Amino acid sequence: KEGIEKRLNDFLKSIEDLYPLGKELNLEIKSQNSFPHSAGIASSASAMAAFAAGLVYIESSLKNNIDKINNY
C-alpha cells in the first residue's frame, strides 16, 4: 500500500512546471478526516484535495506579500 507521503511528493513532482515553489517548501502536514466511510469518498482523496487547496493558499499569500512589497 502506497503511503500518503509518497503520494503527496509524487503530486508535487507532477505539478513542478505549474508550481515551482513546491520544490522549495518544507512542510509539516497534520491531517484528520471526518468523512464517514460510507460517504463514497476515500479519505486519501479528501486529504489530497485539502493539500491542493493549501498550496493555492500558500501561493496566494506569498503573491499578496510580494505585491505589497513591490507597491511600497
mmCIF file of N, CA and C in Angstrom:
data_model
loop_
_atom_site.group_PDB
_atom_site.id
_atom_site.type_symbol
_atom_site.label_atom_id
_atom_site.label_comp_id
_atom_site.label_asym_id
_atom_site.label_seq_id
_atom_site.Cartn_x
_atom_site.Cartn_y
_atom_site.Cartn_z
ATOM 1 N N LYS A 1 0.847 -1.189 0.000
ATOM 2 C CA LYS A 1 0.000 0.000 0.000
ATOM 3 C C LYS A 1 0.887 1.246 0.000
ATOM 4 N N GLU A 2 0.552 2.177 -0.867
ATOM 5 C CA GLU A 2 1.323 3.403 -1.008
ATOM 6 C C GLU A 2 0.944 4.391 0.092
ATOM 7 N N GLY A 3 1.939 4.957 0.762
ATOM 8 C CA GLY A 3 1.675 5.914 1.827
ATOM 9 C C GLY A 3 1.327 7.289 1.297
ATOM 10 N N ILE A 4 0.647 8.064 2.124
ATOM 11 C CA ILE A 4 0.217 9.401 1.720
ATOM 12 C C ILE A 4 1.415 10.313 1.467
ATOM 13 N N GLU A 5 2.515 10.139 2.208
ATOM 14 C CA GLU A 5 3.698 10.975 1.998
ATOM 15 C C GLU A 5 4.223 10.827 0.571
ATOM 16 N N LYS A 6 4.303 9.599 0.091
ATOM 17 C CA LYS A 6 4.762 9.360 -1.273
ATOM 18 C C LYS A 6 3.787 9.967 -2.278
ATOM 19 N N ARG A 7 2.506 9.824 -2.024
ATOM 20 C CA ARG A 7 1.506 10.383 -2.937
ATOM 21 C C ARG A 7 1.598 11.901 -3.002
ATOM 22 N N LEU A 8 1.823 12.541 -1.849
ATOM 23 C CA LEU A 8 1.956 13.996 -1.834
ATOM 24 C C LEU A 8 3.214 14.433 -2.580
ATOM 25 N N ASN A 9 4.325 13.726 -2.357
ATOM 26 C CA ASN A 9 5.562 14.041 -3.073
ATOM 27 C C ASN A 9 5.403 13.826 -4.575
ATOM 28 N N ASP A 10 4.757 12.745 -4.955
ATOM 29 C CA ASP A 10 4.505 12.487 -6.380
ATOM 30 C C ASP A 10 3.635 13.588 -6.985
ATOM 31 N N PHE A 11 2.642 14.037 -6.221
ATOM 32 C CA PHE A 11 1.777 15.113 -6.691
ATOM 33 C C PHE A 11 2.588 16.388 -6.909
ATOM 34 N N LEU A 12 3.448 16.746 -5.938
ATOM 35 C CA LEU A 12 4.283 17.947 -6.081
ATOM 36 C C LEU A 12 5.187 17.845 -7.307
ATOM 37 N N LYS A 13 5.755 16.663 -7.530
ATOM 38 C CA LYS A 13 6.604 16.471 -8.715
ATOM 39 C C LYS A 13 5.806 16.630 -9.997
ATOM 40 N N SER A 14 4.555 16.169 -9.986
ATOM 41 C CA SER A 14 3.744 16.223 -11.201
ATOM 42 C C SER A 14 3.329 17.649 -11.563
ATOM 43 N N ILE A 15 3.376 18.572 -10.611
ATOM 44 C CA ILE A 15 2.982 19.957 -10.894
ATOM 45 C C ILE A 15 4.153 20.931 -10.828
ATOM 46 N N GLU A 16 5.386 20.409 -10.868
ATOM 47 C CA GLU A 16 6.566 21.273 -10.767
ATOM 48 C C GLU A 16 6.553 22.409 -11.779
ATOM 49 N N ASP A 17 6.145 22.139 -13.016
ATOM 50 C CA ASP A 17 6.141 23.187 -14.039
ATOM 51 C C ASP A 17 5.136 24.293 -13.713
ATOM 52 N N LEU A 18 4.022 23.928 -13.116
ATOM 53 C CA LEU A 18 2.991 24.898 -12.766
ATOM 54 C C LEU A 18 3.221 25.534 -11.399
ATOM 55 N N TYR A 19 3.894 24.807 -10.529
ATOM 56 C CA TYR A 19 4.067 25.229 -9.142
ATOM 57 C C TYR A 19 5.504 24.984 -8.699
ATOM 58 N N PRO A 20 6.457 25.760 -9.250
ATOM 59 C CA PRO A 20 7.865 25.522 -8.910
ATOM 60 C C PRO A 20 8.185 25.748 -7.437
ATOM 61 N N LEU A 21 7.360 26.524 -6.755
ATOM 62 C CA LEU A 21 7.556 26.751 -5.328
ATOM 63 C C LEU A 21 7.523 25.445 -4.537
ATOM 64 N N GLY A 22 6.824 24.447 -5.044
ATOM 65 C CA GLY A 22 6.698 23.172 -4.352
ATOM 66 C C GLY A 22 8.023 22.526 -4.020
ATOM 67 N N LYS A 23 9.035 22.765 -4.863
ATOM 68 C CA LYS A 23 10.363 22.193 -4.609
ATOM 69 C C LYS A 23 11.041 22.854 -3.416
ATOM 70 N N GLU A 24 10.620 24.071 -3.111
ATOM 71 C CA GLU A 24 11.259 24.853 -2.052
ATOM 72 C C GLU A 24 10.576 24.711 -0.692
ATOM 73 N N LEU A 25 9.400 24.142 -0.682
ATOM 74 C CA LEU A 25 8.628 24.066 0.555
ATOM 75 C C LEU A 25 9.137 22.970 1.484
ATOM 76 N N ASN A 26 9.183 23.291 2.739
ATOM 77 C CA ASN A 26 9.478 22.311 3.778
ATOM 78 C C ASN A 26 8.223 22.258 4.648
ATOM 79 N N LEU A 27 7.394 21.288 4.388
ATOM 80 C CA LEU A 27 6.072 21.243 5.002
ATOM 81 C C LEU A 27 5.975 20.214 6.112
ATOM 82 N N GLU A 28 5.212 20.551 7.119
ATOM 83 C CA GLU A 28 4.784 19.581 8.121
ATOM 84 C C GLU A 28 3.280 19.512 7.987
ATOM 85 N N ILE A 29 2.771 18.363 7.654
ATOM 86 C CA ILE A 29 1.349 18.215 7.378
ATOM 87 C C ILE A 29 0.707 17.378 8.473
ATOM 88 N N LYS A 30 -0.350 17.932 9.033
ATOM 89 C CA LYS A 30 -1.151 17.209 10.018
ATOM 90 C C LYS A 30 -2.559 17.155 9.459
ATOM 91 N N SER A 31 -3.139 16.000 9.490
ATOM 92 C CA SER A 31 -4.443 15.831 8.862
ATOM 93 C C SER A 31 -5.340 14.951 9.716
ATOM 94 N N GLN A 32 -6.609 15.294 9.691
ATOM 95 C CA GLN A 32 -7.613 14.399 10.250
ATOM 96 C C GLN A 32 -8.819 14.475 9.338
ATOM 97 N N ASN A 33 -9.614 13.462 9.368
ATOM 98 C CA ASN A 33 -10.692 13.346 8.415
ATOM 99 C C ASN A 33 -11.992 13.044 9.137
ATOM 100 N N SER A 34 -13.033 13.725 8.713
ATOM 101 C CA SER A 34 -14.341 13.483 9.332
ATOM 102 C C SER A 34 -15.320 12.832 8.359
ATOM 103 N N PHE A 35 -14.829 12.409 7.185
ATOM 104 C CA PHE A 35 -15.710 11.746 6.227
ATOM 105 C C PHE A 35 -16.091 10.360 6.745
ATOM 106 N N PRO A 36 -17.383 10.066 6.789
ATOM 107 C CA PRO A 36 -17.772 8.700 7.161
ATOM 108 C C PRO A 36 -17.346 7.722 6.066
ATOM 109 N N HIS A 37 -17.029 6.529 6.444
ATOM 110 C CA HIS A 37 -16.580 5.514 5.477
ATOM 111 C C HIS A 37 -17.617 5.282 4.382
ATOM 112 N N SER A 38 -18.871 5.464 4.692
ATOM 113 C CA SER A 38 -19.928 5.195 3.712
ATOM 114 C C SER A 38 -20.258 6.404 2.838
ATOM 115 N N ALA A 39 -19.474 7.490 2.925
ATOM 116 C CA ALA A 39 -19.786 8.716 2.178
ATOM 117 C C ALA A 39 -19.453 8.600 0.699
ATOM 118 N N GLY A 40 -18.677 7.618 0.318
ATOM 119 C CA GLY A 40 -18.351 7.433 -1.087
ATOM 120 C C GLY A 40 -17.120 8.185 -1.534
ATOM 121 N N ILE A 41 -16.384 8.770 -0.623
ATOM 122 C CA ILE A 41 -15.130 9.444 -0.976
ATOM 123 C C ILE A 41 -14.029 8.870 -0.097
ATOM 124 N N ALA A 42 -12.939 8.556 -0.720
ATOM 125 C CA ALA A 42 -11.823 7.982 0.031
ATOM 126 C C ALA A 42 -11.168 9.069 0.879
ATOM 127 N N SER A 43 -10.718 8.697 2.045
ATOM 128 C CA SER A 43 -10.066 9.676 2.912
ATOM 129 C C SER A 43 -8.824 10.240 2.245
ATOM 130 N N SER A 44 -8.131 9.435 1.453
ATOM 131 C CA SER A 44 -6.938 9.951 0.774
ATOM 132 C C SER A 44 -7.320 10.988 -0.278
ATOM 133 N N ALA A 45 -8.476 10.830 -0.913
ATOM 134 C CA ALA A 45 -8.928 11.817 -1.903
ATOM 135 C C ALA A 45 -9.230 13.148 -1.226
ATOM 136 N N SER A 46 -9.864 13.099 -0.076
ATOM 137 C CA SER A 46 -10.154 14.351 0.624
ATOM 138 C C SER A 46 -8.865 14.978 1.147
ATOM 139 N N ALA A 47 -7.906 14.156 1.554
ATOM 140 C CA ALA A 47 -6.612 14.682 2.003
ATOM 141 C C ALA A 47 -5.869 15.357 0.854
ATOM 142 N N MET A 48 -5.906 14.747 -0.323
ATOM 143 C CA MET A 48 -5.238 15.337 -1.486
ATOM 144 C C MET A 48 -5.911 16.653 -1.880
ATOM 145 N N ALA A 49 -7.216 16.715 -1.813
ATOM 146 C CA ALA A 49 -7.931 17.950 -2.125
ATOM 147 C C ALA A 49 -7.566 19.052 -1.136
ATOM 148 N N ALA A 50 -7.488 18.713 0.130
ATOM 149 C CA ALA A 50 -7.103 19.690 1.146
ATOM 150 C C ALA A 50 -5.667 20.151 0.932
ATOM 151 N N PHE A 51 -4.784 19.243 0.552
ATOM 152 C CA PHE A 51 -3.390 19.582 0.280
ATOM 153 C C PHE A 51 -3.304 20.558 -0.891
ATOM 154 N N ALA A 52 -4.022 20.277 -1.970
ATOM 155 C CA ALA A 52 -4.022 21.162 -3.137
ATOM 156 C C ALA A 52 -4.570 22.543 -2.763
ATOM 157 N N ALA A 53 -5.625 22.578 -1.980
ATOM 158 C CA ALA A 53 -6.188 23.856 -1.542
ATOM 159 C C ALA A 53 -5.180 24.622 -0.682
ATOM 160 N N GLY A 54 -4.445 23.907 0.145
ATOM 161 C CA GLY A 54 -3.413 24.540 0.971
ATOM 162 C C GLY A 54 -2.306 25.147 0.129
ATOM 163 N N LEU A 55 -1.911 24.464 -0.942
ATOM 164 C CA LEU A 55 -0.883 25.000 -1.837
ATOM 165 C C LEU A 55 -1.353 26.287 -2.503
ATOM 166 N N VAL A 56 -2.608 26.313 -2.908
ATOM 167 C CA VAL A 56 -3.173 27.522 -3.513
ATOM 168 C C VAL A 56 -3.152 28.668 -2.503
ATOM 169 N N TYR A 57 -3.494 28.365 -1.267
ATOM 170 C CA TYR A 57 -3.490 29.382 -0.221
ATOM 171 C C TYR A 57 -2.077 29.925 0.013
ATOM 172 N N ILE A 58 -1.082 29.038 0.073
ATOM 173 C CA ILE A 58 0.302 29.462 0.272
ATOM 174 C C ILE A 58 0.746 30.376 -0.865
ATOM 175 N N GLU A 59 0.491 29.953 -2.095
ATOM 176 C CA GLU A 59 0.905 30.748 -3.246
ATOM 177 C C GLU A 59 0.215 32.113 -3.248
ATOM 178 N N SER A 60 -1.057 32.135 -2.964
ATOM 179 C CA SER A 60 -1.811 33.385 -2.934
ATOM 180 C C SER A 60 -1.273 34.323 -1.847
ATOM 181 N N SER A 61 -0.993 33.777 -0.674
ATOM 182 C CA SER A 61 -0.462 34.583 0.424
ATOM 183 C C SER A 61 0.897 35.169 0.076
ATOM 184 N N LEU A 62 1.763 34.354 -0.503
ATOM 185 C CA LEU A 62 3.088 34.840 -0.883
ATOM 186 C C LEU A 62 2.998 35.894 -1.979
ATOM 187 N N LYS A 63 2.140 35.667 -2.949
ATOM 188 C CA LYS A 63 1.977 36.637 -4.038
ATOM 189 C C LYS A 63 1.466 37.962 -3.495
ATOM 190 N N ASN A 64 0.496 37.919 -2.587
ATOM 191 C CA ASN A 64 -0.020 39.154 -1.989
ATOM 192 C C ASN A 64 1.065 39.902 -1.233
ATOM 193 N N ASN A 65 1.932 39.172 -0.504
ATOM 194 C CA ASN A 65 3.016 39.813 0.230
ATOM 195 C C ASN A 65 4.030 40.430 -0.720
ATOM 196 N N ILE A 66 4.344 39.745 -1.802
ATOM 197 C CA ILE A 66 5.291 40.274 -2.786
ATOM 198 C C ILE A 66 4.706 41.517 -3.454
ATOM 199 N N ASP A 67 3.426 41.479 -3.788
ATOM 200 C CA ASP A 67 2.773 42.638 -4.387
ATOM 201 C C ASP A 67 2.807 43.834 -3.453
ATOM 202 N N LYS A 68 2.584 43.606 -2.168
ATOM 203 C CA LYS A 68 2.635 44.692 -1.185
ATOM 204 C C LYS A 68 4.037 45.286 -1.113
ATOM 205 N N ILE A 69 5.055 44.438 -1.121
ATOM 206 C CA ILE A 69 6.446 44.905 -1.083
ATOM 207 C C ILE A 69 6.764 45.721 -2.336
ATOM 208 N N ASN A 70 6.350 45.210 -3.488
ATOM 209 C CA ASN A 70 6.628 45.899 -4.740
ATOM 210 C C ASN A 70 5.910 47.236 -4.852
ATOM 211 N N ASN A 71 4.763 47.362 -4.188
ATOM 212 C CA ASN A 71 3.997 48.604 -4.242
ATOM 213 C C ASN A 71 4.359 49.569 -3.133
ATOM 214 N N TYR A 72 5.270 49.167 -2.266
ATOM 215 C CA TYR A 72 5.631 50.007 -1.114
ATOM 216 C C TYR A 72 6.492 51.144 -1.519
#
